[in-house]
């Protein structure tokens, strides 16, 4: 079964959910955006005031004071924005495990089907009929205008006949020009109508062909889902491997915290061996907040203490380990995976060799039935890892790896 069919479908669903969360966060920070806009207006006012020529010294002093106040307000607003962003990042990292507790990680494969009646056609423009050419509007046929009767006492009859002859000649010329114009417009409309009929017929023919192609692709996709579900029910190793890939793809971490997974499934022992890579310590947030120093007119970051960074990085590490075990076991309702042997670490230069390598900071093995009895809302990740007999780095920020050879593997 082509992996892309399932992955693309799941990624689309995942993208929609991330978009919903993104909109919610945007709404929460709307007040901050309003303050930022006010700060920008203050800066604009500041620039305007600086250019103004104020004759009265008393007014000048007042304006200069206002400028300084506006500038300070703008700087403080920027500090609030920057601090809010770092707070959001730190909150995300502190809640990595909590973010998955209320989420059902099971993937209902039935939802990956694409019914023909409800799946949007991928070439909707073909469903729109072409616009037929408008019938031409013909100019009115010229009418013969009887000339006025000549004035005077002599030769009125002769003059009238001459005027009538000229009028008839003008009328015939106008009528010929009119007939030619009508004929040209009619011929042009005939050509446009023929081109339209041809194009519309081609559209209808193409639409039918593309609908058949679309239906066939949906049928192929749905058959692949059927086959996948069947294979998974039999515990087929490739199907289990594919299902696990869907699970990890469906695991939504913050955009600023990239997590990757590598894994292999051994059907003979029903064991999943998984390696999870998190960002290295040097990419971990090191700022606690921002402050505006009015005396020097600068914004400075307030760094996290080294102890705080170690505490937060270790917390993230432990949360990811418990979360990874939980997501796989919870998603695997069939109980195909009995044991998970997990390593969580980062890719960095090995202190001993200087080479870029995977450094494990946590190594743990968990058995499905006992792990699923844990209450994630009440546990402490570090305590749980110790309870499972995990190998845990004492200093992951210092890139001190653990020996995972002692972690039980079937």
Short mmCIF file of C-alpha atoms in Angstrom, two decimals:
data_model
loop_
_atom_site.label_atom_id
_atom_site.label_comp_id
_atom_site.label_asym_id
_atom_site.label_seq_id
_atom_site.Cartn_x
_atom_site.Cartn_y
_atom_site.Cartn_z
CA UNK A 1 0.00 0.00 0.00
CA UNK A 2 1.32 3.38 -0.91
CA UNK A 3 2.20 5.25 2.22
CA UNK A 4 1.48 8.62 0.68
CA UNK A 5 -2.27 7.95 0.39
CA UNK A 6 -2.66 7.61 4.16
CA UNK A 7 -0.03 10.14 5.13
CA UNK A 8 -1.37 12.88 2.89
CA UNK A 9 -4.91 12.36 4.20
CA UNK A 10 -3.81 12.38 7.82
CA UNK A 11 -1.55 15.40 7.32
CA UNK A 12 -4.47 17.33 5.84
CA UNK A 13 -6.60 16.54 8.89
CA UNK A 14 -3.69 17.43 11.17
CA UNK A 15 -3.12 20.72 9.34
CA UNK A 16 -6.79 21.64 9.80
CA UNK A 17 -6.54 21.02 13.56
CA UNK A 18 -3.30 23.02 13.82
CA UNK A 19 -5.02 25.85 11.98
CA UNK A 20 -7.87 25.77 14.51
CA UNK A 21 -5.40 25.92 17.42
CA UNK A 22 -3.48 28.71 15.70
CA UNK A 23 -6.66 30.77 15.33
CA UNK A 24 -7.49 30.23 19.00
CA UNK A 25 -4.08 31.43 20.09
CA UNK A 26 -4.37 34.42 17.81
CA UNK A 27 -7.64 35.34 19.50
CA UNK A 28 -6.06 35.07 22.94
CA UNK A 29 -3.31 37.48 21.93
CA UNK A 30 -5.54 40.00 20.24
CA UNK A 31 -5.32 42.39 23.17
CA UNK A 32 -1.55 42.28 22.90
CA UNK A 33 -1.77 43.13 19.22
CA UNK A 34 -3.97 46.09 20.07
CA UNK A 35 -1.38 47.36 22.52
CA UNK A 36 1.31 46.88 19.90
CA UNK A 37 -0.74 48.94 17.46
CA UNK A 38 -1.08 51.67 20.08
CA UNK A 39 2.67 51.58 20.55
CA UNK A 40 3.22 51.97 16.83
CA UNK A 41 0.90 54.94 16.80
CA UNK A 42 2.89 56.39 19.67
CA UNK A 43 6.09 55.97 17.68
CA UNK A 44 4.50 57.70 14.72
CA UNK A 45 3.41 60.52 17.00
CA UNK A 46 6.93 60.68 18.39
CA UNK A 47 8.39 61.13 14.91
CA UNK A 48 5.84 63.79 14.11
CA UNK A 49 6.56 65.71 17.27
CA UNK A 50 10.29 65.67 16.63
CA UNK A 51 9.78 67.35 13.29
CA UNK A 52 7.45 70.01 14.66
CA UNK A 53 8.69 73.53 15.20
CA UNK A 54 7.31 74.82 18.47
CA UNK A 55 7.80 78.46 19.26
CA UNK A 56 6.74 78.45 22.84
CA UNK A 57 9.40 76.90 25.10
CA UNK A 58 6.79 75.83 27.58
CA UNK A 59 4.92 73.93 24.88
CA UNK A 60 8.20 72.51 23.58
CA UNK A 61 9.00 71.12 27.01
CA UNK A 62 5.56 69.58 27.26
CA UNK A 63 5.87 68.00 23.82
CA UNK A 64 9.33 66.64 24.59
CA UNK A 65 7.97 65.11 27.76
CA UNK A 66 5.13 63.60 25.78
CA UNK A 67 7.59 62.23 23.24
CA UNK A 68 9.63 60.54 25.96
CA UNK A 69 6.50 59.11 27.56
CA UNK A 70 5.24 57.82 24.21
CA UNK A 71 8.62 56.26 23.44
CA UNK A 72 8.78 54.60 26.84
CA UNK A 73 5.25 53.27 26.36
CA UNK A 74 6.19 51.90 22.96
CA UNK A 75 9.27 50.18 24.36
CA UNK A 76 7.29 48.75 27.27
CA UNK A 77 4.66 47.43 24.86
CA UNK A 78 7.41 45.75 22.83
CA UNK A 79 8.77 44.20 26.01
CA UNK A 80 5.32 42.85 26.84
CA UNK A 81 5.01 41.36 23.36
CA UNK A 82 8.43 39.70 23.50
CA UNK A 83 7.86 38.43 27.03
CA UNK A 84 4.44 37.09 26.06
CA UNK A 85 5.99 35.14 23.20
CA UNK A 86 8.67 33.57 25.40
CA UNK A 87 6.02 32.80 28.06
CA UNK A 88 3.97 30.99 25.42
CA UNK A 89 7.01 28.98 24.35
CA UNK A 90 7.89 27.99 27.92
CA UNK A 91 4.23 27.12 28.66
CA UNK A 92 4.13 24.91 25.57
CA UNK A 93 7.23 23.03 26.72
CA UNK A 94 5.97 22.68 30.28
CA UNK A 95 2.71 21.20 28.98
CA UNK A 96 3.97 18.66 26.45
CA UNK A 97 2.56 15.72 28.38
CA UNK A 98 -0.62 17.48 29.48
CA UNK A 99 -1.35 18.36 25.84
CA UNK A 100 -1.90 14.70 24.99
CA UNK A 101 -3.81 13.54 28.07
CA UNK A 102 -7.26 14.56 26.80
CA UNK A 103 -6.49 13.60 23.20
CA UNK A 104 -7.57 10.22 21.92
CA UNK A 105 -4.48 9.10 20.03
CA UNK A 106 -6.30 6.25 18.34
CA UNK A 107 -6.62 6.81 14.60
CA UNK A 108 -9.98 5.72 13.24
CA UNK A 109 -8.94 4.43 9.84
CA UNK A 110 -12.53 4.60 8.64
CA UNK A 111 -12.23 8.40 8.68
CA UNK A 112 -9.47 8.15 6.09
CA UNK A 113 -11.91 6.92 3.49
CA UNK A 114 -12.92 9.30 0.71
CA UNK A 115 -16.58 8.86 -0.29
CA UNK A 116 -17.25 9.99 -3.85
CA UNK A 117 -20.38 11.92 -2.87
CA UNK A 118 -18.71 14.04 -0.19
CA UNK A 119 -15.09 14.32 -1.32
CA UNK A 120 -14.55 17.62 -3.18
CA UNK A 121 -13.76 17.12 -6.86
CA UNK A 122 -10.15 18.10 -7.52
CA UNK A 123 -10.96 19.93 -10.77
CA UNK A 124 -13.99 22.05 -9.83
CA UNK A 125 -13.50 24.54 -12.69
CA UNK A 126 -14.59 21.85 -15.12
CA UNK A 127 -18.00 21.74 -13.44
CA UNK A 128 -18.73 25.34 -14.41
CA UNK A 129 -20.46 25.74 -17.77
CA UNK A 130 -18.86 28.08 -20.25
CA UNK A 131 -20.57 31.39 -20.92
CA UNK A 132 -22.40 31.36 -24.24
CA UNK A 133 -21.82 34.32 -26.55
CA UNK A 134 -24.49 36.98 -26.47
CA UNK A 135 -26.66 37.48 -29.51
CA UNK A 136 -25.59 40.63 -31.34
CA UNK A 137 -27.66 43.78 -31.13
CA UNK A 138 -28.36 44.87 -34.71
CA UNK A 139 -28.57 48.55 -35.60
CA UNK A 140 -32.03 49.70 -36.68
CA UNK A 141 -32.75 49.50 -40.40
CA UNK A 142 -32.48 52.99 -41.96
CA UNK A 143 -35.74 54.51 -43.13
CA UNK A 144 -36.33 56.64 -46.17
CA UNK A 145 -36.80 60.32 -45.31
CA UNK A 146 -38.98 62.35 -47.68
CA UNK A 147 -37.23 65.65 -48.55
CA UNK A 148 -38.89 68.91 -47.69
CA UNK A 149 -40.90 70.55 -50.43
CA UNK A 150 -38.92 73.27 -52.22
CA UNK A 151 -39.87 76.89 -51.75
CA UNK A 152 -40.42 79.49 -54.40
CA UNK A 153 -42.77 79.88 -57.37
CA UNK A 154 -40.79 78.35 -60.24
CA UNK A 155 -39.50 74.76 -60.85
CA UNK A 156 -40.83 73.36 -57.62
CA UNK A 157 -41.79 70.04 -59.20
CA UNK A 158 -38.38 69.57 -60.84
CA UNK A 159 -36.56 70.53 -57.67
CA UNK A 160 -38.68 68.10 -55.64
CA UNK A 161 -37.88 65.21 -57.99
CA UNK A 162 -34.17 65.99 -57.81
CA UNK A 163 -34.32 66.09 -54.00
CA UNK A 164 -36.20 62.82 -53.95
CA UNK A 165 -33.63 61.19 -56.22
CA UNK A 166 -30.82 62.28 -53.90
CA UNK A 167 -32.77 61.11 -50.84
CA UNK A 168 -33.41 57.70 -52.42
CA UNK A 169 -29.71 57.35 -53.31
CA UNK A 170 -28.68 58.21 -49.73
CA UNK A 171 -31.26 55.75 -48.39
CA UNK A 172 -30.02 52.94 -50.65
CA UNK A 173 -26.43 53.58 -49.57
CA UNK A 174 -27.39 53.56 -45.89
CA UNK A 175 -29.45 50.41 -46.36
CA UNK A 176 -26.56 48.63 -48.08
CA UNK A 177 -24.20 49.61 -45.27
CA UNK A 178 -26.75 48.44 -42.72
CA UNK A 179 -27.23 45.10 -44.47
CA UNK A 180 -23.45 44.62 -44.59
CA UNK A 181 -23.14 45.41 -40.86
CA UNK A 182 -25.96 43.00 -39.95
CA UNK A 183 -24.38 40.29 -42.10
CA UNK A 184 -20.95 40.81 -40.47
CA UNK A 185 -22.40 40.71 -36.95
CA UNK A 186 -24.42 37.60 -37.78
CA UNK A 187 -21.37 35.85 -39.23
CA UNK A 188 -19.23 36.78 -36.23
CA UNK A 189 -21.92 35.48 -33.84
CA UNK A 190 -22.18 32.28 -35.86
CA UNK A 191 -18.40 31.74 -35.53
CA UNK A 192 -18.46 32.51 -31.78
CA UNK A 193 -21.41 30.18 -31.24
CA UNK A 194 -19.69 27.35 -33.10
CA UNK A 195 -16.52 27.86 -31.03
CA UNK A 196 -18.60 27.90 -27.85
CA UNK A 197 -20.49 24.73 -28.79
CA UNK A 198 -17.19 22.99 -29.50
CA UNK A 199 -15.53 24.19 -26.30
CA UNK A 200 -18.58 23.31 -24.18
CA UNK A 201 -18.74 19.84 -25.72
CA UNK A 202 -15.03 19.38 -24.98
CA UNK A 203 -15.59 20.56 -21.41
CA UNK A 204 -18.41 18.09 -20.87
CA UNK A 205 -16.34 15.29 -22.38
CA UNK A 206 -13.29 16.21 -20.28
CA UNK A 207 -15.44 16.52 -17.15
CA UNK A 208 -16.81 13.03 -17.66
CA UNK A 209 -13.32 11.63 -18.17
CA UNK A 210 -11.94 13.45 -15.13
CA UNK A 211 -14.88 12.34 -12.99
CA UNK A 212 -14.14 8.75 -14.00
CA UNK A 213 -10.47 9.27 -13.17
CA UNK A 214 -11.37 10.90 -9.84
CA UNK A 215 -13.76 8.10 -8.93
CA UNK A 216 -11.12 5.51 -9.82
CA UNK A 217 -8.54 7.25 -7.63
CA UNK A 218 -11.02 7.35 -4.73
CA UNK A 219 -11.86 3.69 -5.27
CA UNK A 220 -8.15 2.83 -5.30
CA UNK A 221 -7.62 4.87 -2.14
CA UNK A 222 -10.56 3.26 -0.33
CA UNK A 223 -9.46 -0.22 -1.42
CA UNK A 224 -6.03 0.54 0.01
CA UNK A 225 -7.70 1.54 3.29
CA UNK A 226 -9.69 -1.72 3.28
CA UNK A 227 -6.55 -3.73 2.63
CA UNK A 228 -4.65 -1.80 5.27
CA UNK A 229 -7.36 -2.42 7.89
CA UNK A 230 -7.39 -6.12 7.01
CA UNK A 231 -3.61 -6.42 7.17
CA UNK A 232 -3.52 -4.54 10.46
CA UNK A 233 -6.12 -6.85 11.98
CA UNK A 234 -3.86 -9.80 11.17
CA UNK A 235 -0.87 -8.06 12.76
CA UNK A 236 1.00 -7.76 9.48
CA UNK A 237 4.40 -6.25 10.28
CA UNK A 238 4.34 -3.77 7.39
CA UNK A 239 0.81 -2.64 8.29
CA UNK A 240 1.78 -2.19 11.95
CA UNK A 241 4.84 -0.22 10.88
CA UNK A 242 2.65 1.97 8.69
CA UNK A 243 0.12 2.50 11.47
CA UNK A 244 2.87 3.57 13.85
CA UNK A 245 4.08 6.08 11.27
CA UNK A 246 0.57 7.54 11.23
CA UNK A 247 0.58 7.73 15.03
CA UNK A 248 3.84 9.68 15.21
CA UNK A 249 2.80 11.94 12.34
CA UNK A 250 -0.40 12.65 14.22
CA UNK A 251 1.52 13.60 17.37
CA UNK A 252 1.38 17.39 17.37
CA UNK A 253 4.26 19.16 19.05
CA UNK A 254 4.72 22.96 19.07
CA UNK A 255 6.16 24.39 15.86
CA UNK A 256 9.19 25.67 17.75
CA UNK A 257 9.95 22.21 19.18
CA UNK A 258 10.73 19.77 16.40
CA UNK A 259 10.51 16.09 17.31
CA UNK A 260 11.39 13.20 15.00
CA UNK A 261 10.85 9.46 15.38
CA UNK A 262 12.58 6.36 14.14
CA UNK A 263 11.16 2.92 14.90
CA UNK A 264 11.00 -0.73 13.95
CA UNK A 265 8.51 -3.44 14.88
CA UNK A 266 9.42 -7.02 15.59
CA UNK A 267 6.27 -9.16 15.02
CA UNK A 268 7.80 -12.27 16.55
CA UNK A 269 8.12 -10.52 19.94
CA UNK A 270 5.45 -7.81 19.43
CA UNK A 271 8.07 -5.27 20.48
CA UNK A 272 8.40 -1.76 19.12
CA UNK A 273 11.83 -0.21 19.25
CA UNK A 274 11.62 3.55 19.02
CA UNK A 275 14.12 6.39 19.01
CA UNK A 276 12.82 9.93 19.59
CA UNK A 277 14.99 12.96 18.79
CA UNK A 278 14.32 16.31 20.46
CA UNK A 279 16.10 19.66 19.92
CA UNK A 280 19.58 19.89 21.42
CA UNK A 281 20.16 21.93 24.60
CA UNK A 282 21.77 24.79 22.65
CA UNK A 283 18.47 25.24 20.79
CA UNK A 284 16.44 25.27 24.00
CA UNK A 285 15.01 28.64 25.16
CA UNK A 286 17.48 30.39 27.46
CA UNK A 287 15.49 33.59 28.11
CA UNK A 288 13.11 33.99 31.04
CA UNK A 289 11.64 37.38 30.12
CA UNK A 290 12.48 40.82 28.73
CA UNK A 291 12.81 44.14 30.53
CA UNK A 292 12.98 47.75 29.41
CA UNK A 293 15.81 49.74 30.99
CA UNK A 294 14.56 53.32 30.92
CA UNK A 295 17.86 54.95 31.89
CA UNK A 296 19.74 53.44 28.94
CA UNK A 297 16.68 53.15 26.68
CA UNK A 298 17.29 49.52 25.78
CA UNK A 299 15.48 46.22 25.94
CA UNK A 300 17.41 43.46 27.66
CA UNK A 301 16.69 39.79 28.01
CA UNK A 302 16.64 38.23 31.45
CA UNK A 303 18.30 34.84 30.99
CA UNK A 304 17.18 31.67 32.69
CA UNK A 305 19.67 30.45 35.23
CA UNK A 306 21.73 27.43 34.23
CA UNK A 307 19.94 25.48 36.93
CA UNK A 308 16.55 26.51 35.53
CA UNK A 309 17.59 25.52 31.99
CA UNK A 310 18.73 22.10 33.24
CA UNK A 311 15.48 21.67 35.15
CA UNK A 312 13.29 22.65 32.20
CA UNK A 313 15.24 20.62 29.63
CA UNK A 314 15.12 17.54 31.85
CA UNK A 315 11.37 18.06 32.34
CA UNK A 316 10.83 18.22 28.59
CA UNK A 317 12.93 15.10 28.11
CA UNK A 318 10.97 13.12 30.68
CA UNK A 319 7.62 14.35 29.35
CA UNK A 320 8.48 13.33 25.79
CA UNK A 321 9.46 9.85 26.98
CA UNK A 322 6.17 9.26 28.84
CA UNK A 323 4.16 10.92 26.07
CA UNK A 324 5.73 8.71 23.38
CA UNK A 325 4.89 5.53 25.30
CA UNK A 326 1.36 6.75 26.00
CA UNK A 327 0.54 7.81 22.44
CA UNK A 328 1.60 4.53 20.88
CA UNK A 329 -0.05 2.29 23.47
CA UNK A 330 -3.28 4.31 23.46
CA UNK A 331 -3.47 4.41 19.68
CA UNK A 332 -2.89 0.65 19.43
CA UNK A 333 -6.31 -0.51 20.59
CA UNK A 334 -5.77 -3.90 18.99
CA UNK A 335 -2.92 -4.57 21.39
CA UNK A 336 -0.55 -5.51 18.59
CA UNK A 337 2.38 -3.89 20.41
CA UNK A 338 3.08 -5.57 23.74
CA UNK A 339 6.34 -3.85 24.63
CA UNK A 340 8.07 -0.59 23.71
CA UNK A 341 11.82 -0.12 24.05
CA UNK A 342 12.32 3.61 23.87
CA UNK A 343 15.27 5.95 23.61
CA UNK A 344 14.89 9.73 23.82
CA UNK A 345 17.80 12.01 23.09
CA UNK A 346 19.19 14.54 20.68
CA UNK A 347 21.60 14.83 17.80
CA UNK A 348 24.70 16.79 18.71
CA UNK A 349 28.46 16.63 18.60
CA UNK A 350 29.57 13.79 20.84
CA UNK A 351 31.80 15.27 23.58
CA UNK A 352 34.24 12.37 23.24
CA UNK A 353 34.49 12.14 19.43
CA UNK A 354 33.35 15.55 18.19
CA UNK A 355 31.18 13.77 15.61
CA UNK A 356 27.49 14.48 15.08
CA UNK A 357 25.70 11.58 16.69
CA UNK A 358 22.51 10.58 18.48
CA UNK A 359 22.99 10.96 22.22
CA UNK A 360 20.40 9.05 24.29
CA UNK A 361 19.38 10.77 27.51
CA UNK A 362 16.59 8.36 28.46
CA UNK A 363 16.34 4.64 27.82
CA UNK A 364 13.25 2.82 29.01
CA UNK A 365 11.22 -0.29 28.32
CA UNK A 366 7.51 -0.51 29.11
CA UNK A 367 4.98 -3.31 28.92
CA UNK A 368 1.56 -2.40 27.56
CA UNK A 369 -0.80 -3.78 30.22
CA UNK A 370 1.00 -2.30 33.20
CA UNK A 371 1.64 1.08 31.53
CA UNK A 372 -1.99 1.52 30.50
CA UNK A 373 -2.98 1.34 34.17
CA UNK A 374 -1.07 4.57 34.89
CA UNK A 375 -3.01 7.81 35.40
CA UNK A 376 -1.13 10.39 33.33
CA UNK A 377 -2.96 13.31 34.95
CA UNK A 378 -1.50 12.48 38.34
CA UNK A 379 1.97 11.11 37.66
CA UNK A 380 5.38 12.79 37.76
CA UNK A 381 7.27 11.83 34.58
CA UNK A 382 10.64 11.43 36.30
CA UNK A 383 9.13 9.25 39.03
CA UNK A 384 7.38 7.12 36.42
CA UNK A 385 10.59 6.62 34.46
CA UNK A 386 12.38 5.54 37.64
CA UNK A 387 9.49 3.20 38.42
CA UNK A 388 9.97 1.60 34.99
CA UNK A 389 13.68 1.15 35.66
CA UNK A 390 14.75 3.67 33.02
CA UNK A 391 18.30 4.77 32.40
CA UNK A 392 18.23 8.57 32.86
CA UNK A 393 20.99 11.07 32.13
CA UNK A 394 22.07 13.11 35.14
CA UNK A 395 23.10 16.03 32.92
CA UNK A 396 21.50 16.08 29.46
CA UNK A 397 22.31 19.78 29.04
CA UNK A 398 25.95 18.80 29.43
CA UNK A 399 25.39 16.16 26.71
CA UNK A 400 25.97 13.32 29.15
CA UNK A 401 24.49 10.28 27.41
CA UNK A 402 23.26 7.14 29.15
CA UNK A 403 24.12 3.54 28.47
CA UNK A 404 20.93 2.01 27.07
CA UNK A 405 22.32 -1.49 26.65
CA UNK A 406 20.81 -2.44 29.98
CA UNK A 407 17.31 -1.46 28.91
CA UNK A 408 15.34 -4.67 28.41
CA UNK A 409 14.69 -5.68 24.83
CA UNK A 410 13.05 -8.91 23.77
#
